[in-house]
Short mmCIF file of C-alpha atoms in Angstrom, two decimals:
data_model
loop_
_atom_site.label_atom_id
_atom_site.label_comp_id
_atom_site.label_asym_id
_atom_site.label_seq_id
_atom_site.Cartn_x
_atom_site.Cartn_y
_atom_site.Cartn_z
CA UNK A 9 -197.48 -155.24 148.19
CA UNK A 10 -201.04 -154.64 147.27
CA UNK A 11 -202.19 -153.01 144.07
CA UNK A 12 -201.07 -149.47 143.81
CA UNK A 13 -202.21 -146.61 141.79
CA UNK A 14 -198.76 -145.01 141.57
CA UNK A 15 -196.04 -147.56 141.91
CA UNK A 16 -192.39 -146.70 141.38
CA UNK A 17 -190.73 -148.69 138.58
CA UNK A 18 -190.47 -152.36 139.35
CA UNK A 19 -186.68 -152.09 139.75
CA UNK A 20 -187.09 -149.58 142.45
CA UNK A 21 -189.48 -151.55 144.63
CA UNK A 22 -187.57 -153.02 147.54
CA UNK A 23 -187.52 -156.65 146.40
CA UNK A 24 -187.03 -159.16 149.17
CA UNK A 25 -183.55 -160.54 149.03
CA UNK A 26 -183.34 -163.87 147.24
CA UNK A 27 -184.18 -166.94 149.38
CA UNK A 28 -181.13 -167.47 151.50
CA UNK A 29 -179.34 -170.59 150.33
CA UNK A 30 -177.25 -172.56 152.82
CA UNK A 31 -174.47 -170.04 152.27
CA UNK A 32 -170.81 -170.03 152.68
CA UNK A 33 -169.33 -166.57 153.14
CA UNK A 34 -167.45 -166.97 149.86
CA UNK A 35 -170.58 -167.02 147.76
CA UNK A 36 -171.05 -163.25 147.41
CA UNK A 37 -167.54 -162.89 146.06
CA UNK A 38 -168.21 -165.52 143.42
CA UNK A 39 -171.38 -163.82 142.38
CA UNK A 40 -169.62 -160.47 142.02
CA UNK A 41 -166.92 -162.04 139.84
CA UNK A 42 -169.59 -163.37 137.51
CA UNK A 43 -171.35 -159.99 137.42
CA UNK A 44 -168.39 -158.04 136.11
CA UNK A 45 -168.45 -159.10 132.42
CA UNK A 46 -172.23 -158.59 132.29
CA UNK A 47 -171.71 -155.00 133.48
CA UNK A 48 -169.07 -154.40 130.78
CA UNK A 49 -171.31 -155.90 128.13
CA UNK A 50 -174.08 -153.55 129.20
CA UNK A 51 -171.76 -150.56 128.77
CA UNK A 52 -170.81 -151.73 125.31
CA UNK A 53 -174.49 -151.85 124.38
CA UNK A 54 -175.03 -148.29 125.68
CA UNK A 55 -172.20 -146.99 123.50
CA UNK A 56 -173.51 -148.90 120.46
CA UNK A 57 -176.93 -147.39 120.95
CA UNK A 58 -175.38 -143.90 120.97
CA UNK A 59 -173.55 -144.60 117.70
CA UNK A 60 -176.68 -145.89 115.99
CA UNK A 61 -178.49 -142.73 117.01
CA UNK A 62 -175.76 -140.49 115.48
CA UNK A 63 -175.72 -142.57 112.31
CA UNK A 64 -179.54 -142.31 111.89
CA UNK A 65 -179.28 -138.53 112.44
CA UNK A 66 -176.59 -138.25 109.80
CA UNK A 67 -178.67 -140.33 107.36
CA UNK A 68 -181.72 -138.16 107.98
CA UNK A 69 -179.71 -134.96 107.52
CA UNK A 70 -178.29 -136.10 104.18
CA UNK A 71 -181.82 -136.81 102.92
CA UNK A 72 -183.48 -133.65 104.27
CA UNK A 73 -182.80 -129.97 103.54
CA UNK A 74 -179.77 -128.90 105.63
CA UNK A 75 -181.73 -125.93 106.98
CA UNK A 76 -184.46 -128.09 108.53
CA UNK A 77 -182.13 -130.80 109.80
CA UNK A 78 -178.49 -129.89 109.98
CA UNK A 79 -176.03 -132.85 110.22
CA UNK A 80 -174.22 -133.74 113.49
CA UNK A 81 -170.98 -132.07 112.51
CA UNK A 82 -172.65 -128.73 111.88
CA UNK A 83 -174.25 -128.90 115.27
CA UNK A 84 -170.99 -129.86 116.85
CA UNK A 85 -169.27 -126.90 115.22
CA UNK A 86 -172.02 -124.62 116.51
CA UNK A 87 -171.58 -125.98 120.03
CA UNK A 88 -167.90 -125.08 119.77
CA UNK A 89 -168.64 -121.54 118.58
CA UNK A 90 -171.32 -120.91 121.22
CA UNK A 91 -168.98 -122.23 123.90
CA UNK A 92 -166.11 -120.05 122.72
CA UNK A 93 -168.34 -116.98 122.88
CA UNK A 94 -169.32 -118.05 126.44
CA UNK A 95 -173.03 -117.64 125.48
CA UNK A 96 -173.80 -121.31 125.91
CA UNK A 97 -171.96 -121.81 129.26
CA UNK A 98 -173.69 -118.76 130.69
CA UNK A 99 -177.21 -119.72 129.73
CA UNK A 100 -176.56 -123.34 130.69
CA UNK A 101 -175.28 -122.33 134.14
CA UNK A 102 -178.35 -120.20 134.80
CA UNK A 103 -180.74 -122.98 133.73
CA UNK A 104 -178.89 -125.69 135.67
CA UNK A 105 -179.02 -123.45 138.81
CA UNK A 106 -182.77 -123.22 138.43
CA UNK A 107 -183.08 -126.93 137.92
CA UNK A 108 -180.99 -127.63 140.99
CA UNK A 109 -182.89 -125.31 143.30
CA UNK A 110 -186.34 -126.45 142.01
CA UNK A 111 -185.26 -130.11 142.30
CA UNK A 112 -184.07 -129.69 145.85
CA UNK A 113 -187.18 -127.81 146.96
CA UNK A 114 -189.54 -130.29 145.22
CA UNK A 115 -187.76 -133.35 146.73
CA UNK A 116 -187.59 -131.97 150.21
CA UNK A 117 -191.20 -130.73 150.37
CA UNK A 118 -192.57 -133.71 148.47
CA UNK A 119 -190.72 -136.18 150.69
CA UNK A 120 -191.90 -134.55 153.90
CA UNK A 121 -195.52 -134.36 152.80
CA UNK A 122 -195.38 -137.89 151.39
CA UNK A 123 -194.07 -139.27 154.63
CA UNK A 124 -196.67 -137.42 156.66
CA UNK A 125 -199.48 -138.70 154.34
CA UNK A 126 -198.19 -142.26 154.45
CA UNK A 127 -197.82 -142.16 158.23
CA UNK A 128 -201.05 -140.46 159.37
CA UNK A 129 -204.38 -141.28 157.83
CA UNK A 130 -205.91 -137.98 158.87
CA UNK A 131 -203.23 -136.01 157.04
CA UNK A 132 -203.72 -138.29 154.03
CA UNK A 133 -207.52 -137.75 154.04
CA UNK A 134 -207.09 -133.97 154.38
CA UNK A 135 -204.45 -133.56 151.66
CA UNK A 136 -205.61 -136.23 149.18
CA UNK A 137 -207.92 -133.87 147.19
CA UNK A 138 -205.15 -131.25 146.94
CA UNK A 139 -202.87 -133.96 145.67
CA UNK A 140 -205.22 -135.01 142.92
CA UNK A 141 -205.63 -131.35 141.97
CA UNK A 142 -201.87 -130.84 141.95
CA UNK A 143 -201.32 -133.88 139.82
CA UNK A 144 -203.80 -132.70 137.20
CA UNK A 145 -203.19 -129.00 136.91
CA UNK A 146 -201.34 -128.35 133.57
CA UNK A 147 -197.84 -127.06 134.05
CA UNK A 148 -198.64 -124.09 131.88
CA UNK A 149 -201.36 -122.94 134.26
CA UNK A 150 -199.09 -122.99 137.34
CA UNK A 151 -196.38 -121.14 135.40
CA UNK A 152 -198.69 -118.37 134.12
CA UNK A 153 -200.34 -117.93 137.53
CA UNK A 154 -197.02 -117.79 139.39
CA UNK A 155 -195.72 -115.11 136.98
CA UNK A 156 -199.00 -113.16 137.32
CA UNK A 157 -199.12 -113.42 141.13
CA UNK A 158 -195.45 -113.17 142.04
CA UNK A 159 -194.00 -111.19 139.13
CA UNK A 160 -191.55 -112.10 136.34
CA UNK A 161 -188.72 -113.13 138.66
CA UNK A 162 -186.54 -116.12 139.47
CA UNK A 163 -188.45 -117.11 142.56
CA UNK A 164 -191.73 -117.25 140.74
CA UNK A 165 -190.03 -119.40 138.11
CA UNK A 166 -188.61 -121.83 140.63
CA UNK A 167 -191.85 -121.95 142.56
CA UNK A 168 -193.77 -122.81 139.40
CA UNK A 169 -191.45 -125.68 138.62
CA UNK A 170 -191.47 -127.01 142.18
CA UNK A 171 -195.28 -126.88 142.36
CA UNK A 172 -195.39 -129.01 139.18
CA UNK A 173 -193.07 -131.61 140.59
CA UNK A 174 -194.10 -131.85 144.30
CA UNK A 175 -197.27 -133.91 143.74
CA UNK A 176 -195.53 -136.77 141.91
CA UNK A 177 -192.81 -136.91 144.62
CA UNK A 178 -195.56 -136.99 147.28
CA UNK A 179 -197.33 -139.89 145.52
CA UNK A 180 -194.16 -141.97 145.25
CA UNK A 181 -192.89 -141.32 148.77
CA UNK A 182 -196.34 -141.85 150.30
CA UNK A 183 -196.43 -145.30 148.69
CA UNK A 184 -193.03 -145.98 150.32
CA UNK A 185 -194.11 -144.68 153.70
CA UNK A 186 -197.16 -147.00 153.61
CA UNK A 187 -194.91 -149.96 152.85
CA UNK A 188 -192.59 -149.31 155.83
CA UNK A 189 -192.33 -152.51 157.88
CA UNK A 190 -193.91 -151.94 161.36
CA UNK A 191 -192.02 -154.94 162.66
CA UNK A 192 -188.66 -153.23 162.13
CA UNK A 193 -190.04 -150.05 163.75
CA UNK A 194 -190.97 -152.26 166.72
CA UNK A 195 -187.36 -153.40 167.00
CA UNK A 196 -186.34 -149.73 167.22
CA UNK A 197 -188.92 -149.21 169.97
CA UNK A 198 -187.97 -152.32 171.93
CA UNK A 199 -184.32 -151.21 171.97
CA UNK A 200 -185.27 -147.58 172.85
CA UNK A 201 -183.41 -146.19 169.77
CA UNK A 202 -184.71 -142.67 170.02
CA UNK A 203 -186.44 -140.63 167.37
CA UNK A 204 -183.38 -139.50 165.45
CA UNK A 205 -181.72 -142.91 165.17
CA UNK A 206 -185.04 -144.56 164.39
CA UNK A 207 -185.75 -142.06 161.58
CA UNK A 208 -182.33 -142.05 160.08
CA UNK A 209 -181.29 -145.71 160.41
CA UNK A 210 -184.53 -147.67 160.49
CA UNK A 211 -187.24 -145.62 158.75
CA UNK A 212 -185.44 -143.68 156.02
CA UNK A 213 -183.46 -146.63 154.56
CA UNK A 214 -186.79 -148.31 153.76
CA UNK A 215 -187.81 -145.24 151.71
CA UNK A 216 -184.57 -145.11 149.74
CA UNK A 217 -185.87 -146.98 146.67
CA UNK A 218 -188.93 -144.68 146.50
CA UNK A 219 -186.84 -141.55 146.97
CA UNK A 220 -184.51 -142.68 144.20
CA UNK A 221 -187.43 -143.39 141.84
CA UNK A 222 -188.87 -139.91 142.67
CA UNK A 223 -185.48 -138.26 142.08
CA UNK A 224 -184.87 -139.90 138.69
CA UNK A 225 -188.41 -139.20 137.41
CA UNK A 226 -188.11 -135.74 138.94
CA UNK A 227 -184.96 -134.72 137.14
CA UNK A 228 -186.35 -135.51 133.73
CA UNK A 229 -189.64 -133.76 134.43
CA UNK A 230 -188.07 -130.68 136.00
CA UNK A 231 -185.61 -129.86 133.28
CA UNK A 232 -188.41 -129.93 130.72
CA UNK A 233 -190.59 -127.62 132.76
CA UNK A 234 -187.74 -125.24 133.48
CA UNK A 235 -187.30 -124.61 129.77
CA UNK A 236 -190.95 -123.68 129.39
CA UNK A 237 -190.75 -121.38 132.41
CA UNK A 238 -187.75 -119.66 130.87
CA UNK A 239 -189.37 -119.40 127.52
CA UNK A 240 -192.42 -117.69 128.99
CA UNK A 241 -190.90 -115.24 131.39
CA UNK A 242 -187.15 -115.02 131.75
CA UNK A 243 -184.56 -113.22 129.64
CA UNK A 244 -181.70 -115.68 130.17
CA UNK A 245 -181.29 -119.49 130.26
CA UNK A 246 -181.57 -122.26 127.75
CA UNK A 247 -185.30 -121.90 127.36
CA UNK A 248 -185.06 -118.20 126.59
CA UNK A 249 -182.30 -118.84 124.06
CA UNK A 250 -184.29 -121.63 122.36
CA UNK A 251 -187.12 -119.14 121.85
CA UNK A 252 -184.71 -116.66 120.24
CA UNK A 253 -183.48 -119.34 117.84
CA UNK A 254 -187.09 -120.27 117.06
CA UNK A 255 -187.77 -116.63 116.07
CA UNK A 256 -184.86 -116.82 113.64
CA UNK A 257 -185.60 -120.36 112.48
CA UNK A 258 -182.11 -121.34 113.69
CA UNK A 259 -182.44 -125.15 113.90
CA UNK A 260 -178.64 -125.69 114.35
CA UNK A 261 -178.74 -123.42 117.43
CA UNK A 262 -181.74 -125.23 118.85
CA UNK A 263 -180.14 -128.64 118.36
CA UNK A 264 -176.77 -127.40 119.78
CA UNK A 265 -178.39 -126.16 123.04
CA UNK A 266 -180.63 -129.18 123.32
CA UNK A 267 -177.74 -131.57 122.86
CA UNK A 268 -175.55 -129.98 125.43
CA UNK A 269 -178.35 -129.74 127.98
CA UNK A 270 -179.44 -133.30 127.43
CA UNK A 271 -175.84 -134.38 127.75
CA UNK A 272 -175.58 -132.67 131.15
CA UNK A 273 -178.75 -134.31 132.39
CA UNK A 274 -177.59 -137.75 131.09
CA UNK A 275 -174.27 -137.25 132.93
CA UNK A 276 -176.07 -136.35 136.16
CA UNK A 277 -178.20 -139.46 135.79
CA UNK A 278 -175.29 -141.73 134.89
CA UNK A 279 -172.57 -140.38 137.17
CA UNK A 280 -174.53 -139.27 140.18
CA UNK A 281 -177.98 -140.90 140.48
CA UNK A 282 -177.22 -144.38 139.11
CA UNK A 283 -173.99 -144.94 141.15
CA UNK A 284 -175.81 -143.58 144.19
CA UNK A 285 -178.65 -145.99 143.70
CA UNK A 286 -176.21 -148.88 143.14
CA UNK A 287 -174.42 -148.07 146.39
CA UNK A 288 -177.51 -147.69 148.48
CA UNK A 289 -178.98 -150.87 147.02
CA UNK A 290 -175.85 -152.96 147.42
CA UNK A 291 -177.48 -155.16 150.06
CA UNK A 292 -180.07 -156.30 147.49
CA UNK A 293 -177.42 -157.52 144.98
CA UNK B 13 -186.33 -157.88 190.41
CA UNK B 14 -188.83 -157.65 187.66
CA UNK B 15 -192.36 -157.23 188.95
CA UNK B 16 -195.31 -157.78 186.58
CA UNK B 17 -198.91 -157.01 187.55
CA UNK B 18 -201.43 -156.96 184.74
CA UNK B 19 -205.02 -156.51 185.92
CA UNK B 20 -206.65 -156.54 182.45
CA UNK B 21 -205.49 -156.31 178.90
CA UNK B 22 -208.17 -156.04 176.24
CA UNK B 23 -207.97 -156.01 172.49
CA UNK B 24 -210.58 -154.67 170.16
CA UNK B 25 -211.67 -157.83 168.41
CA UNK B 26 -212.24 -157.96 164.68
CA UNK B 27 -215.98 -157.56 165.12
CA UNK B 28 -215.43 -154.57 167.43
CA UNK B 29 -216.15 -156.49 170.65
CA UNK B 30 -213.23 -156.20 173.12
CA UNK B 31 -211.40 -159.44 173.60
CA UNK B 32 -209.88 -160.07 177.06
CA UNK B 33 -206.33 -161.26 176.48
CA UNK B 34 -204.84 -161.21 179.94
CA UNK B 35 -206.48 -160.98 183.33
CA UNK B 36 -205.11 -160.89 186.89
CA UNK B 37 -201.62 -161.89 185.90
CA UNK B 38 -198.89 -161.66 188.52
CA UNK B 39 -195.32 -162.65 187.89
CA UNK B 40 -191.87 -161.91 189.31
CA UNK B 41 -188.43 -162.60 187.91
CA UNK B 42 -185.42 -162.32 190.22
CA UNK B 43 -182.14 -160.77 189.12
CA UNK B 44 -180.27 -163.27 186.96
CA UNK B 45 -183.18 -165.73 186.92
CA UNK B 46 -184.31 -167.54 183.74
CA UNK B 47 -188.12 -167.80 183.70
CA UNK B 48 -190.01 -169.54 180.87
CA UNK B 49 -193.64 -168.72 180.21
CA UNK B 50 -195.50 -171.75 178.79
CA UNK B 51 -199.06 -171.70 177.61
CA UNK B 52 -201.34 -172.74 174.75
CA UNK B 53 -201.33 -170.68 171.59
CA UNK B 54 -203.48 -167.60 171.79
CA UNK B 55 -203.27 -167.34 175.55
CA UNK B 56 -201.56 -163.91 175.41
CA UNK B 57 -197.93 -164.86 175.81
CA UNK B 58 -196.68 -162.44 173.08
CA UNK B 59 -198.98 -159.78 174.48
CA UNK B 60 -197.44 -160.20 177.85
CA UNK B 61 -193.90 -159.65 176.42
CA UNK B 62 -195.06 -156.66 174.43
CA UNK B 63 -196.37 -155.11 177.64
CA UNK B 64 -193.23 -155.87 179.61
CA UNK B 65 -191.09 -154.53 176.82
CA UNK B 66 -193.00 -151.27 176.67
CA UNK B 67 -194.25 -151.93 173.16
CA UNK B 68 -197.88 -152.01 174.30
CA UNK B 69 -198.86 -149.51 176.92
CA UNK B 70 -202.67 -149.77 176.57
CA UNK B 71 -203.35 -151.99 179.57
CA UNK B 72 -204.41 -151.74 183.17
CA UNK B 73 -201.48 -152.81 185.38
CA UNK B 74 -197.89 -152.08 186.14
CA UNK B 75 -194.49 -153.44 185.17
CA UNK B 76 -191.45 -152.37 187.11
CA UNK B 77 -187.82 -153.38 187.20
CA UNK B 78 -186.22 -152.47 190.53
CA UNK B 79 -188.83 -149.74 190.98
CA UNK B 80 -188.73 -148.21 187.48
CA UNK B 81 -190.17 -149.05 184.10
CA UNK B 82 -187.79 -151.50 182.45
CA UNK B 83 -185.66 -149.70 179.89
CA UNK B 84 -182.35 -151.54 179.84
CA UNK B 85 -183.50 -154.61 177.86
CA UNK B 86 -182.85 -156.86 174.96
CA UNK B 87 -185.67 -158.24 172.87
CA UNK B 88 -185.73 -161.27 170.57
CA UNK B 89 -188.81 -161.68 168.32
CA UNK B 90 -190.25 -164.73 166.64
CA UNK B 91 -188.59 -163.63 163.43
CA UNK B 92 -184.95 -162.37 163.41
CA UNK B 93 -186.10 -158.85 162.35
CA UNK B 94 -182.72 -157.69 161.10
CA UNK B 95 -182.28 -154.58 158.98
CA UNK B 96 -181.65 -156.03 155.55
CA UNK B 97 -179.67 -152.95 154.38
CA UNK B 98 -177.13 -153.23 157.22
CA UNK B 99 -174.22 -155.58 157.58
CA UNK B 100 -174.32 -158.19 160.36
CA UNK B 101 -171.96 -156.09 162.55
CA UNK B 102 -173.96 -152.89 161.93
CA UNK B 103 -177.17 -154.68 162.83
CA UNK B 104 -175.71 -155.53 166.15
CA UNK B 105 -174.25 -152.09 166.67
CA UNK B 106 -177.55 -150.37 165.77
CA UNK B 107 -179.00 -150.95 169.22
CA UNK B 108 -175.98 -149.59 171.05
CA UNK B 109 -176.73 -146.09 172.38
CA UNK B 110 -175.35 -143.19 170.36
CA UNK B 111 -171.88 -142.20 171.39
CA UNK B 112 -171.00 -145.65 172.69
CA UNK B 113 -170.79 -147.43 169.32
CA UNK B 114 -167.04 -147.22 168.83
CA UNK B 115 -166.38 -148.66 172.31
CA UNK B 116 -168.93 -151.33 171.73
CA UNK B 117 -167.44 -152.47 168.41
CA UNK B 118 -164.84 -154.82 169.94
CA UNK B 119 -167.50 -156.38 172.22
CA UNK B 120 -169.87 -156.82 169.29
CA UNK B 121 -167.19 -158.55 167.18
CA UNK B 122 -166.27 -160.81 170.08
CA UNK B 123 -169.96 -161.67 170.64
CA UNK B 124 -170.42 -162.47 166.94
CA UNK B 125 -167.31 -164.61 166.95
CA UNK B 126 -168.65 -166.55 169.99
CA UNK B 127 -171.79 -167.19 167.87
CA UNK B 128 -169.58 -168.46 165.09
CA UNK B 129 -170.39 -165.54 162.88
CA UNK B 130 -166.81 -164.19 162.69
CA UNK B 131 -166.67 -164.88 158.91
CA UNK B 132 -169.81 -162.94 157.99
CA UNK B 133 -169.41 -159.71 159.96
CA UNK B 134 -169.66 -157.62 156.78
CA UNK B 135 -172.32 -159.74 154.97
CA UNK B 136 -175.93 -158.65 154.59
CA UNK B 137 -178.60 -160.62 156.38
CA UNK B 138 -180.17 -161.66 153.07
CA UNK B 139 -177.14 -163.85 152.50
CA UNK B 140 -177.53 -165.78 155.73
CA UNK B 141 -179.44 -168.91 156.60
CA UNK B 142 -182.34 -168.82 159.09
CA UNK B 143 -180.17 -170.17 161.91
CA UNK B 144 -177.43 -167.57 161.26
CA UNK B 145 -179.97 -164.74 161.26
CA UNK B 146 -181.25 -165.83 164.66
CA UNK B 147 -177.68 -165.88 165.98
CA UNK B 148 -177.27 -162.29 164.79
CA UNK B 149 -180.51 -161.37 166.59
CA UNK B 150 -179.21 -163.20 169.68
CA UNK B 151 -175.96 -161.21 169.57
CA UNK B 152 -178.02 -157.98 169.14
CA UNK B 153 -180.01 -158.87 172.25
CA UNK B 154 -176.85 -159.31 174.32
CA UNK B 155 -174.59 -156.55 172.98
CA UNK B 156 -175.70 -153.97 175.56
CA UNK B 157 -175.40 -156.57 178.37
CA UNK B 158 -178.98 -155.74 179.36
CA UNK B 159 -180.44 -156.35 182.81
CA UNK B 160 -183.54 -157.91 181.26
CA UNK B 161 -183.90 -160.11 178.23
CA UNK B 162 -187.33 -160.73 176.63
CA UNK B 163 -187.66 -163.57 174.16
CA UNK B 164 -190.77 -164.41 172.19
CA UNK B 165 -190.42 -167.96 170.90
CA UNK B 166 -187.13 -166.99 169.28
CA UNK B 167 -186.26 -170.52 168.04
CA UNK B 168 -189.48 -171.66 166.42
CA UNK B 169 -189.31 -172.97 162.87
CA UNK B 170 -185.68 -174.06 163.18
CA UNK B 171 -184.67 -177.65 162.91
CA UNK B 172 -183.96 -179.20 166.26
CA UNK B 173 -180.11 -179.51 166.09
CA UNK B 174 -179.93 -175.85 165.05
CA UNK B 175 -182.36 -174.78 167.77
CA UNK B 176 -180.37 -176.77 170.38
CA UNK B 177 -177.17 -175.03 169.34
CA UNK B 178 -178.83 -171.68 169.67
CA UNK B 179 -180.19 -172.65 173.06
CA UNK B 180 -176.69 -173.59 174.24
CA UNK B 181 -175.35 -170.25 173.00
CA UNK B 182 -178.20 -168.39 174.75
CA UNK B 183 -177.50 -170.15 178.07
CA UNK B 184 -173.77 -169.47 177.74
CA UNK B 185 -174.29 -165.76 177.16
CA UNK B 186 -176.96 -165.57 179.91
CA UNK B 187 -174.62 -167.17 182.46
CA UNK B 188 -171.91 -164.73 181.45
CA UNK B 189 -173.91 -161.53 181.83
CA UNK B 190 -176.40 -162.52 184.54
CA UNK B 191 -179.47 -161.00 182.91
CA UNK B 192 -183.00 -161.77 184.03
CA UNK B 193 -184.71 -163.66 181.23
CA UNK B 194 -188.40 -163.90 180.39
CA UNK B 195 -188.69 -166.55 177.69
CA UNK B 196 -192.02 -167.34 176.05
CA UNK B 197 -192.58 -170.71 174.43
CA UNK B 198 -195.27 -173.31 173.83
CA UNK B 199 -192.77 -176.14 173.94
CA UNK B 200 -192.48 -177.70 177.36
CA UNK B 201 -189.25 -179.55 176.53
CA UNK B 202 -187.61 -176.27 175.51
CA UNK B 203 -188.77 -174.70 178.76
CA UNK B 204 -187.37 -177.64 180.80
CA UNK B 205 -184.06 -177.37 178.92
CA UNK B 206 -183.68 -173.65 179.64
CA UNK B 207 -185.54 -172.40 182.68
CA UNK B 208 -184.84 -172.02 186.39
CA UNK B 209 -188.56 -171.67 186.81
CA UNK B 210 -191.61 -172.18 184.50
CA UNK B 211 -194.81 -170.16 184.73
CA UNK B 212 -197.75 -171.91 183.08
CA UNK B 213 -200.49 -169.72 181.67
CA UNK B 214 -204.12 -170.62 181.39
CA UNK B 215 -205.96 -170.44 178.05
CA UNK B 216 -207.19 -166.92 177.24
CA UNK B 217 -207.63 -164.75 179.24
CA UNK B 218 -204.17 -165.67 180.41
CA UNK B 219 -203.02 -165.75 184.01
CA UNK B 220 -200.38 -167.80 185.82
CA UNK B 221 -201.93 -171.10 186.98
CA UNK B 222 -198.81 -172.96 188.02
CA UNK B 223 -195.24 -172.17 188.85
CA UNK B 224 -192.71 -174.95 188.65
CA UNK B 225 -189.05 -174.79 189.66
CA UNK B 226 -186.85 -176.86 187.40
CA UNK B 227 -184.28 -178.77 189.49
CA UNK B 228 -181.91 -179.96 186.81
CA UNK B 229 -178.19 -179.37 186.94
CA UNK B 230 -176.70 -177.33 184.05
CA UNK B 231 -175.59 -177.94 181.42
CA UNK B 232 -178.70 -179.85 180.47
CA UNK B 233 -179.05 -182.23 177.64
CA UNK B 234 -182.24 -181.31 175.81
CA UNK B 235 -182.85 -184.87 174.71
CA UNK B 236 -181.44 -186.51 177.90
CA UNK B 237 -183.19 -189.10 180.09
CA UNK B 238 -183.53 -186.73 183.11
CA UNK B 239 -185.39 -184.18 181.10
CA UNK B 240 -187.62 -186.79 179.53
CA UNK B 241 -188.48 -188.16 183.00
CA UNK B 242 -189.35 -184.67 184.30
CA UNK B 243 -191.43 -184.03 181.24
CA UNK B 244 -193.45 -187.26 181.77
CA UNK B 245 -193.85 -186.52 185.44
CA UNK B 246 -195.25 -183.07 184.88
CA UNK B 247 -197.56 -184.36 182.25
CA UNK B 248 -198.86 -187.08 184.61
CA UNK B 249 -199.33 -184.70 187.51
CA UNK B 250 -201.04 -181.83 185.69
CA UNK B 251 -202.78 -183.25 182.69
CA UNK B 252 -205.65 -180.71 182.86
CA UNK B 253 -203.22 -177.75 183.04
CA UNK B 254 -201.15 -178.71 180.12
CA UNK B 255 -203.97 -179.97 177.93
CA UNK B 256 -203.88 -176.86 175.82
CA UNK B 257 -200.31 -177.29 174.70
CA UNK B 258 -200.17 -178.50 171.12
CA UNK B 259 -197.12 -180.70 171.52
CA UNK B 260 -198.60 -182.47 174.49
CA UNK B 261 -201.91 -182.92 172.75
CA UNK B 262 -200.17 -184.67 169.89
CA UNK B 263 -198.43 -187.02 172.35
CA UNK B 264 -201.53 -187.81 174.27
CA UNK B 265 -203.09 -188.92 171.03
CA UNK B 266 -200.13 -191.32 170.52
CA UNK B 267 -200.51 -192.95 174.01
#
């Protein structure tokens, strides 16, 4: 691939499969058997890294004033209390709902526009300036304008988040659409595969690495922006609640909500996105 | 009967001047006939196949198969062009029309077994050798039992035992399903080993300058004495026609 302004992470670029060796069909099985311990080792490292983080936190808490940095146990206790009162689950559910809708809208619109821009030069030329503008508008500006123009409601909030995310999805997917192999599309035409089959089984699979890169980057960006949107103009959700805690200088509350929310996002990444990516990329293993 | 009439086919050249690739080309392929197209590199052989296959419609002329544009066809390219994210079996089933895939599964498996790929049905193409990938592409070309098979130098860059094995498999499948074949090559020996009839193209702009019926019994031995004799005869009789073929040029230098 040529030099790109916005390339997805190296791991996401569809690497050509390794040079085919004179294979026996048993080779893949052997490679998989070797891969298993490495995978377990990796998980051990992930757990170790989490433990080190908690230890450092504890150490910092014991040195600092407990009001500025409460220790992990205090925060854990607070999570328990907020969960028991149902305040935390309620706010969390509202925020996650907004994240999910904004994520879906941003991925769908961004992917469609990105494919169109990668496919047709005229569309690309027409929309390119909008894209640069969209990439560079501060999130805060879109949020304020959406609230001013569309009112302090959920749709304005979701729209503001989606508008912030769409340009980055477009850029990544456009790069993928430009890298689509015309020779494989020619196979589809030669065999008269039809638009639907060509799109779903020949075109889209080539975009999968780019879509996955956009999704993973998107999730982390969106949940940060959703909190700002909630802080500025909603009266429920994690962002709103953080603002309340800030007014009362309630660091334990802030850390409790942050931790739970980050945990949910980590779980989505680890239990949904990463396995999905591993499955879709199995052929590259 | 496949009927090809190409009056002119132009390409915009790199400098913007149109380049005449094919001109006044007429060709017919009977049902079940194996026709090889031989010509020097750059004479428009691949262009011809792209036009017949409906991949390139920007030309003056007409291609018809029994009165209609050819649609029921298999195509083998110079590279295997398999979908790297699909298993071997799914690659073959990809070209089966929607709704017929389940019925075609048994046929596809049988075809792949006949190509000695029974052990790698679920493997991804990235795991296969070059020869194996071509065999998958060959199975894909035959799975719909098409009326017309277009092949664009499908066995180049293979070592000669592997290529000969693939040629034998191709001939076996062709004899079984009685497709018309249009096979492009720059290798006269390959053409003699495969074809019922050979059409020789002139250097660009390409047109048919000689048709030659190959009277060799099948199965043919690609390195047999009969074929060698025919090869030498053709070379002696039409030195000027075949001068553009790279393989022949190299031999002429030896003599």
